[in-house]
Every structure is written in C-alpha cells, then in structure tokens.
Amino acid sequence: MNNDFFKKLIKESKKSLKYNDVPVGAILVKNNKIISKGHNTREKSNCTFSHAEINVIQKANKKLKSYFLYDCDLYVTLEPCEMCKKVINNARIANVFYLVKKDENKKEYNKTSYQHLENEFGNLSKKNLQIFFDKLR
C-alpha cells in the first residue's frame, strides 16, 4: 500500500470525530485501486453495525454488484472487532491489514446469553434450510 492510501485512510478515520464517534477508517482496495472508503458512523446513524469496515464493505458490494469481494484487500486503522471479522470473512476479502491492535485489556461489557431451543419449529426451520441448500446443489 502506498503512502497516498495511508493518508486517505487516516483522513477517512478523522471523519468519525465529527459525530463524536471512535475515529476508525477503512479502505477497500482491488488491483491497487481504492474501491470504497468508510468510517465509523454509529453515533450519526444510531445503528449498531455502522462500523467503518461494514460501511466500506456495503459501498463495495453496491459498486461491484456482488456480495463477494474476492481479490480485495481491506485496510483499517484499528484491528476489526469480532462482528466485523465475521462480515469480512463472509465477504471473502483476501487480506486485512490494520494499523493499531485492539487493547487486550479492554473490559467486555456484553453479557448476552445464547441458548439453543429444541422444538418442532426448530425442526421445521432445519428442513427449510435443507430444501434451500439442496436446490443450490
């Protein structure tokens, strides 16, 4: 990545400060060309998943008319969170490069409990999924 890309990445991250949001910026690159840029907009949009990585991926999806972003590299100012990592993997992005590691000592506030429910509706849902994927194959 050339220095112009890094300068644009830092400039993009600063846009978040206008909304009192964490200054994180992201750039998606394909064939050494910037496909999309994004920054955190959670405070502005009041949306849980408006992270820089998600915003840049959504813009690239629209521009490339694909939800797969093969052969693309993602540059981010901060190491992606677990949510963003899942989206990045699902988008099939080739490489992720970040400038700052997450703070390992950061306190985790989320205490969400996940529970698997076993009943007839779960069986129906499983059957619907099997039918869908059988048609694809």
Coordinates of N, CA, C and O in Angstrom, one line a residue:
M1 N 0.9 -1.2 0.0 CA 0.0 0.0 0.0 C 0.9 1.2 0.0 O 1.8 1.3 0.8
N2 N 0.6 2.2 -0.9 CA 1.4 3.4 -0.9 C 1.0 4.4 0.1 O -0.1 4.3 0.7
N3 N 1.9 5.4 0.3 CA 1.6 6.4 1.3 C 0.3 7.2 1.1 O -0.3 7.7 2.0
D4 N 0.0 7.4 -0.2 CA -1.3 8.1 -0.5 C -2.5 7.4 0.1 O -3.4 8.0 0.6
F5 N -2.5 6.1 0.0 CA -3.5 5.2 0.6 C -3.6 5.4 2.1 O -4.6 5.6 2.7
F6 N -2.4 5.4 2.8 CA -2.4 5.6 4.2 C -2.9 7.0 4.6 O -3.6 7.1 5.6
K7 N -2.6 8.0 3.8 CA -3.0 9.4 4.1 C -4.6 9.4 4.0 O -5.3 10.0 4.8
K8 N -5.1 8.8 3.0 CA -6.6 8.7 2.8 C -7.2 8.0 3.9 O -8.3 8.3 4.3
L9 N -6.6 6.9 4.3 CA -7.1 6.1 5.4 C -7.2 6.9 6.7 O -8.2 6.9 7.4
I10 N -6.2 7.6 7.0 CA -6.2 8.5 8.2 C -7.2 9.6 8.1 O -8.0 9.9 9.0
K11 N -7.3 10.2 6.9 CA -8.3 11.3 6.7 C -9.7 10.7 6.8 O -10.6 11.4 7.4
E12 N -9.9 9.5 6.4 CA -11.2 8.9 6.5 C -11.6 8.6 7.9 O -12.7 8.9 8.4
S13 N -10.6 8.2 8.7 CA -10.9 7.9 10.2 C -11.3 9.2 10.9 O -12.1 9.2 11.8
K14 N -10.7 10.3 10.5 CA -11.0 11.6 11.2 C -12.4 12.1 11.0 O -13.0 12.8 11.8
K15 N -13.1 11.6 9.9 CA -14.5 12.0 9.7 C -15.4 11.5 10.8 O -16.4 12.2 11.1
S16 N -15.0 10.4 11.5 CA -15.9 9.9 12.6 C -15.9 10.9 13.7 O -16.9 10.9 14.5
L17 N -14.9 11.7 13.9 CA -14.8 12.7 15.0 C -15.9 13.7 14.9 O -16.4 14.2 16.0
K18 N -16.4 14.0 13.7 CA -17.5 15.0 13.6 C -18.7 14.6 14.3 O -19.6 15.4 14.7
Y19 N -18.9 13.3 14.5 CA -20.1 12.7 15.1 C -19.8 12.2 16.5 O -20.6 11.4 17.1
N20 N -18.6 12.6 17.1 CA -18.2 12.1 18.4 C -18.1 10.6 18.4 O -18.5 9.9 19.4
D21 N -17.7 10.0 17.3 CA -17.5 8.5 17.2 C -16.1 8.1 17.2 O -15.2 9.0 17.0
V22 N -15.8 6.9 17.5 CA -14.4 6.4 17.5 C -13.8 6.6 16.2 O -14.4 6.2 15.1
P23 N -12.6 7.2 16.1 CA -12.0 7.5 14.8 C -11.4 6.3 14.1 O -10.2 6.1 14.2
V24 N -12.2 5.5 13.4 CA -11.8 4.4 12.7 C -12.1 4.6 11.2 O -13.2 5.0 10.9
G25 N -11.1 4.4 10.4 CA -11.4 4.5 8.9 C -11.0 3.2 8.3 O -10.2 2.4 8.8
A26 N -11.6 2.9 7.1 CA -11.3 1.7 6.3 C -11.3 2.0 4.8 O -12.0 2.9 4.4
I27 N -10.4 1.3 4.1 CA -10.4 1.4 2.7 C -10.3 0.0 2.1 O -9.6 -0.8 2.6
L28 N -11.1 -0.2 1.0 CA -11.1 -1.5 0.3 C -10.4 -1.3 -1.0 O -10.7 -0.3 -1.8
V29 N -9.4 -2.1 -1.3 CA -8.5 -1.9 -2.5 C -8.6 -3.2 -3.3 O -8.6 -4.3 -2.8
K30 N -8.7 -3.0 -4.6 CA -8.6 -4.1 -5.6 C -7.7 -3.7 -6.7 O -7.9 -2.6 -7.3
N31 N -6.8 -4.5 -7.1 CA -5.8 -4.2 -8.2 C -5.2 -2.9 -7.9 O -5.1 -2.1 -8.9
N32 N -4.8 -2.6 -6.7 CA -4.1 -1.4 -6.3 C -4.9 -0.1 -6.6 O -4.4 1.0 -6.7
K33 N -6.2 -0.3 -6.6 CA -7.1 0.9 -6.8 C -8.2 0.9 -5.6 O -8.7 -0.2 -5.3
I34 N -8.4 2.0 -5.1 CA -9.4 2.1 -4.0 C -10.8 1.9 -4.6 O -11.2 2.7 -5.5
I35 N -11.5 1.0 -4.0 CA -12.9 0.6 -4.5 C -13.9 1.4 -3.6 O -14.9 1.9 -4.1
S36 N -13.6 1.5 -2.3 CA -14.5 2.2 -1.4 C -13.8 2.7 -0.1 O -12.8 2.1 0.2
K37 N -14.3 3.7 0.5 CA -13.8 4.2 1.8 C -14.9 4.3 2.7 O -16.1 4.5 2.3
G38 N -14.6 4.2 4.0 CA -15.7 4.3 5.0 C -15.1 4.6 6.4 O -13.9 4.4 6.6
H39 N -15.9 5.1 7.3 CA -15.5 5.4 8.7 C -16.7 5.0 9.6 O -17.8 4.7 9.1
N40 N -16.4 5.0 10.9 CA -17.5 4.8 11.9 C -18.6 5.8 11.8 O -18.3 7.0 11.8
T41 N -19.8 5.3 11.8 CA -21.0 6.2 11.8 C -22.0 5.8 12.8 O -23.2 6.1 12.6
R42 N -21.6 5.0 13.8 CA -22.6 4.5 14.8 C -23.4 5.7 15.5 O -24.6 5.6 15.6
E43 N -22.7 6.7 15.9 CA -23.3 7.8 16.6 C -24.2 8.6 15.7 O -25.3 9.0 16.1
K44 N -23.8 8.8 14.5 CA -24.5 9.6 13.5 C -25.8 8.8 13.1 O -26.9 9.4 13.0
S45 N -25.7 7.5 12.8 CA -26.8 6.7 12.3 C -27.6 6.0 13.4 O -28.7 5.5 13.1
N46 N -27.1 6.0 14.6 CA -27.7 5.3 15.7 C -27.9 3.8 15.3 O -29.0 3.2 15.6
C47 N -26.9 3.3 14.6 CA -27.0 1.9 14.1 C -25.8 1.1 14.7 O -24.7 1.5 14.6
T48 N -26.2 0.0 15.3 CA -25.2 -0.9 16.0 C -24.0 -1.3 15.1 O -22.9 -1.3 15.5
F49 N -24.3 -1.6 13.8 CA -23.3 -2.2 13.0 C -22.7 -1.2 12.0 O -22.1 -1.6 11.0
S50 N -22.8 0.1 12.3 CA -22.2 1.1 11.4 C -20.7 1.3 11.7 O -20.3 2.4 11.9
H51 N -20.0 0.2 11.7 CA -18.5 0.3 11.8 C -17.9 0.6 10.5 O -18.5 0.4 9.4
A52 N -16.7 1.2 10.5 CA -16.0 1.5 9.3 C -15.9 0.4 8.3 O -16.2 0.5 7.1
E53 N -15.6 -0.8 8.8 CA -15.4 -2.0 8.0 C -16.7 -2.4 7.3 O -16.7 -2.7 6.1
I54 N -17.8 -2.3 8.0 CA -19.1 -2.7 7.5 C -19.5 -1.7 6.4 O -20.0 -2.0 5.3
N55 N -19.3 -0.4 6.7 CA -19.7 0.7 5.8 C -18.9 0.6 4.5 O -19.5 0.7 3.4
V56 N -17.6 0.3 4.6 CA -16.8 0.2 3.4 C -17.2 -1.1 2.6 O -17.2 -1.0 1.3
I57 N -17.6 -2.1 3.2 CA -18.0 -3.4 2.5 C -19.3 -3.1 1.8 O -19.5 -3.6 0.7
Q58 N -20.2 -2.5 2.5 CA -21.5 -2.2 1.8 C -21.4 -1.4 0.6 O -22.0 -1.6 -0.4
K59 N -20.5 -0.3 0.7 CA -20.3 0.5 -0.5 C -19.7 -0.3 -1.7 O -20.0 -0.2 -2.8
A60 N -18.7 -1.2 -1.3 CA -18.1 -2.0 -2.3 C -19.0 -3.0 -2.9 O -19.0 -3.3 -4.1
N61 N -19.9 -3.6 -2.1 CA -20.9 -4.5 -2.6 C -21.8 -3.8 -3.7 O -22.0 -4.4 -4.8
K62 N -22.2 -2.6 -3.4 CA -23.0 -1.9 -4.4 C -22.2 -1.6 -5.7 O -22.7 -1.7 -6.8
K63 N -21.0 -1.1 -5.5 CA -20.2 -0.7 -6.6 C -19.8 -1.9 -7.5 O -19.9 -1.8 -8.7
L64 N -19.5 -3.0 -6.9 CA -19.0 -4.2 -7.7 C -20.2 -5.1 -8.0 O -20.0 -6.1 -8.7
K65 N -21.4 -4.7 -7.5 CA -22.6 -5.5 -7.7 C -22.4 -7.0 -7.3 O -22.8 -7.9 -8.1
S66 N -21.8 -7.2 -6.2 CA -21.5 -8.5 -5.7 C -21.4 -8.5 -4.2 O -20.9 -7.5 -3.6
Y67 N -21.9 -9.5 -3.5 CA -21.7 -9.6 -2.1 C -20.4 -10.3 -1.7 O -19.9 -10.4 -0.6
F68 N -19.7 -10.9 -2.7 CA -18.4 -11.4 -2.6 C -17.3 -10.4 -3.1 O -17.5 -9.9 -4.1
L69 N -16.3 -10.2 -2.3 CA -15.3 -9.2 -2.6 C -13.9 -9.9 -2.8 O -12.9 -9.6 -2.1
Y70 N -14.0 -10.9 -3.7 CA -12.7 -11.7 -3.9 C -11.6 -10.8 -4.4 O -11.9 -9.7 -5.1
D71 N -10.4 -11.1 -4.1 CA -9.2 -10.4 -4.6 C -9.2 -8.9 -4.1 O -8.5 -8.1 -4.7
C72 N -9.9 -8.6 -3.0 CA -9.8 -7.3 -2.4 C -9.1 -7.4 -1.1 O -9.1 -8.4 -0.4
D73 N -8.4 -6.3 -0.8 CA -7.7 -6.1 0.5 C -8.4 -5.0 1.3 O -8.7 -4.0 0.7
L74 N -8.5 -5.2 2.6 CA -9.1 -4.2 3.4 C -8.0 -3.6 4.3 O -7.2 -4.4 5.0
Y75 N -7.9 -2.3 4.4 CA -7.0 -1.6 5.3 C -7.8 -0.8 6.3 O -8.8 -0.1 5.9
V76 N -7.5 -1.0 7.6 CA -8.3 -0.4 8.6 C -7.3 0.2 9.7 O -6.2 -0.3 9.9
T77 N -7.7 1.3 10.3 CA -6.9 2.0 11.2 C -6.8 1.2 12.6 O -5.8 1.3 13.3
L78 N -7.8 0.4 12.9 CA -7.9 -0.3 14.1 C -8.3 -1.8 13.8 O -9.1 -2.0 13.0
E79 N -7.7 -2.7 14.5 CA -8.0 -4.1 14.4 C -9.5 -4.3 14.4 O -10.1 -3.9 15.4
P80 N -10.1 -5.0 13.5 CA -11.5 -5.2 13.5 C -12.0 -6.0 14.7 O -11.4 -6.9 15.2
C81 N -13.2 -5.7 15.1 CA -13.9 -6.4 16.2 C -14.4 -7.7 15.7 O -14.3 -8.0 14.5
E82 N -14.9 -8.5 16.6 CA -15.4 -9.9 16.2 C -16.5 -9.8 15.2 O -16.6 -10.6 14.2
M83 N -17.5 -8.9 15.3 CA -18.6 -8.8 14.4 C -18.0 -8.5 13.0 O -18.4 -9.1 12.0
C84 N -17.1 -7.5 12.9 CA -16.6 -7.1 11.6 C -15.8 -8.3 11.0 O -15.8 -8.5 9.8
K85 N -15.0 -9.0 11.8 CA -14.3 -10.1 11.3 C -15.2 -11.2 10.6 O -14.8 -11.7 9.6
K86 N -16.3 -11.4 11.2 CA -17.3 -12.4 10.6 C -17.8 -11.9 9.3 O -17.9 -12.6 8.3
V87 N -18.1 -10.6 9.2 CA -18.6 -10.0 7.9 C -17.5 -10.0 6.9 O -17.7 -10.3 5.7
I88 N -16.3 -9.7 7.3 CA -15.1 -9.7 6.4 C -14.9 -11.1 5.8 O -14.7 -11.3 4.6
N89 N -15.0 -12.1 6.7 CA -14.9 -13.5 6.2 C -16.0 -13.8 5.2 O -15.7 -14.5 4.2
N90 N -17.2 -13.5 5.5 CA -18.4 -13.8 4.7 C -18.2 -13.1 3.3 O -18.7 -13.5 2.3
A91 N -17.6 -11.9 3.3 CA -17.4 -11.1 2.1 C -16.3 -11.7 1.2 O -16.1 -11.3 0.1
R92 N -15.6 -12.7 1.8 CA -14.4 -13.3 1.1 C -13.3 -12.4 0.7 O -12.6 -12.5 -0.3
I93 N -13.1 -11.4 1.6 CA -12.0 -10.5 1.4 C -10.7 -11.2 1.6 O -10.5 -12.0 2.5
A94 N -9.7 -11.0 0.7 CA -8.5 -11.8 0.7 C -7.6 -11.4 1.9 O -7.1 -12.4 2.6
N95 N -7.3 -10.2 2.2 CA -6.4 -9.8 3.2 C -6.9 -8.6 4.0 O -7.6 -7.7 3.4
V96 N -6.6 -8.6 5.3 CA -6.9 -7.4 6.1 C -5.6 -6.9 6.8 O -4.9 -7.7 7.4
F97 N -5.4 -5.6 6.6 CA -4.2 -5.0 7.2 C -4.7 -3.9 8.2 O -5.5 -3.1 7.8
Y98 N -4.2 -3.9 9.4 CA -4.6 -2.8 10.3 C -3.4 -2.2 11.0 O -2.4 -2.8 11.1
L99 N -3.6 -0.9 11.4 CA -2.5 -0.1 11.9 C -2.4 -0.2 13.4 O -1.2 -0.2 13.9
V100 N -3.5 -0.4 14.2 CA -3.4 -0.4 15.6 C -4.1 -1.7 16.1 O -5.2 -2.0 15.7
K101 N -3.4 -2.4 17.0 CA -4.0 -3.6 17.6 C -5.0 -3.2 18.7 O -4.9 -2.2 19.3
K102 N -6.1 -4.1 18.8 CA -7.1 -3.8 19.9 C -6.4 -3.9 21.2 O -5.4 -4.7 21.4
D103 N -6.9 -3.2 22.2 CA -6.4 -3.2 23.6 C -6.9 -4.6 24.2 O -8.1 -4.8 24.4
E104 N -6.0 -5.4 24.5 CA -6.3 -6.7 25.1 C -6.9 -6.6 26.5 O -7.6 -7.5 26.9
N105 N -6.7 -5.5 27.1 CA -7.2 -5.3 28.5 C -8.6 -4.6 28.5 O -9.1 -4.3 29.6
K106 N -9.1 -4.4 27.3 CA -10.4 -3.7 27.2 C -11.5 -4.5 27.9 O -11.6 -5.7 27.7
K107 N -12.3 -3.9 28.8 CA -13.3 -4.6 29.5 C -14.5 -4.9 28.6 O -14.9 -4.1 27.8
E108 N -14.9 -6.2 28.7 CA -16.1 -6.6 27.9 C -17.3 -6.4 28.7 O -17.5 -6.9 29.8
Y109 N -18.2 -5.6 28.2 CA -19.5 -5.3 28.9 C -20.7 -6.1 28.5 O -21.6 -6.3 29.2
N110 N -20.6 -6.7 27.3 CA -21.7 -7.5 26.8 C -21.8 -8.9 27.5 O -20.8 -9.6 27.6
K111 N -22.9 -9.2 28.0 CA -23.2 -10.4 28.7 C -24.3 -11.2 28.1 O -25.1 -11.8 28.8
T112 N -24.5 -11.1 26.8 CA -25.6 -11.8 26.1 C -25.5 -13.3 26.3 O -24.4 -13.9 26.2
S113 N -26.6 -13.9 26.5 CA -26.7 -15.3 26.7 C -27.3 -15.9 25.4 O -28.3 -15.4 24.9
Y114 N -26.7 -16.9 24.9 CA -27.2 -17.6 23.7 C -27.7 -19.0 24.1 O -27.0 -19.7 24.8
Q115 N -28.9 -19.3 23.7 CA -29.5 -20.6 24.0 C -30.1 -21.3 22.8 O -30.9 -20.7 22.1
H116 N -29.8 -22.6 22.6 CA -30.4 -23.3 21.5 C -31.7 -23.9 22.0 O -31.8 -24.5 23.1
L117 N -32.8 -23.6 21.2 CA -34.1 -24.1 21.6 C -34.4 -25.3 20.7 O -34.3 -25.3 19.5
E118 N -34.8 -26.4 21.3 CA -35.2 -27.6 20.5 C -36.7 -27.8 20.6 O -37.2 -28.1 21.7
N119 N -37.3 -27.7 19.5 CA -38.8 -27.9 19.4 C -39.2 -28.2 18.0 O -38.3 -28.2 17.1
E120 N -40.4 -28.3 17.7 CA -40.9 -28.6 16.3 C -40.6 -27.5 15.3 O -40.4 -27.7 14.1
F121 N -40.5 -26.3 15.8 CA -40.2 -25.1 15.0 C -38.8 -25.1 14.5 O -38.4 -24.7 13.4
G122 N -37.9 -25.6 15.4 CA -36.5 -25.8 15.0 C -36.3 -26.8 13.9 O -35.6 -26.7 13.0
N123 N -37.1 -27.9 14.1 CA -37.1 -29.0 13.0 C -37.6 -28.4 11.7 O -37.0 -28.7 10.6
L124 N -38.6 -27.6 11.7 CA -39.2 -27.0 10.5 C -38.2 -26.1 9.9 O -38.0 -26.1 8.7
S125 N -37.5 -25.3 10.7 CA -36.5 -24.4 10.2 C -35.4 -25.1 9.6 O -34.8 -24.8 8.5
K126 N -34.9 -26.2 10.2 CA -33.8 -27.0 9.7 C -34.2 -27.6 8.3 O -33.4 -27.6 7.4
K127 N -35.5 -28.1 8.2 CA -36.0 -28.6 7.0 C -36.0 -27.6 5.8 O -35.6 -27.9 4.7
N128 N -36.4 -26.4 6.2 CA -36.4 -25.3 5.2 C -35.0 -25.0 4.7 O -34.8 -24.8 3.5
L129 N -34.0 -25.0 5.6 CA -32.6 -24.8 5.2 C -32.1 -25.9 4.3 O -31.4 -25.6 3.3
Q130 N -32.5 -27.1 4.6 CA -32.0 -28.3 3.8 C -32.6 -28.2 2.4 O -31.9 -28.4 1.4
I131 N -33.9 -27.8 2.3 CA -34.5 -27.7 1.0 C -33.8 -26.6 0.2 O -33.5 -26.8 -1.0
F132 N -33.5 -25.5 0.8 CA -32.9 -24.4 0.1 C -31.5 -24.8 -0.4 O -31.2 -24.6 -1.6
F133 N -30.7 -25.4 0.4 CA -29.3 -25.8 0.0 C -29.3 -27.0 -0.9 O -28.4 -27.1 -1.8
D134 N -30.3 -27.8 -0.8 CA -30.4 -29.0 -1.8 C -30.7 -28.4 -3.2 O -30.1 -29.0 -4.2
K135 N -31.5 -27.4 -3.3 CA -31.8 -26.8 -4.6 C -30.5 -26.1 -5.2 O -30.4 -26.1 -6.4
L136 N -29.6 -25.6 -4.4 CA -28.4 -25.0 -4.9 C -27.4 -26.0 -5.4 O -26.6 -25.7 -6.3
R137 N -27.5 -27.2 -4.9 CA -26.5 -28.2 -5.3 C -27.1 -29.1 -6.3 O -27.0 -29.6 -7.2

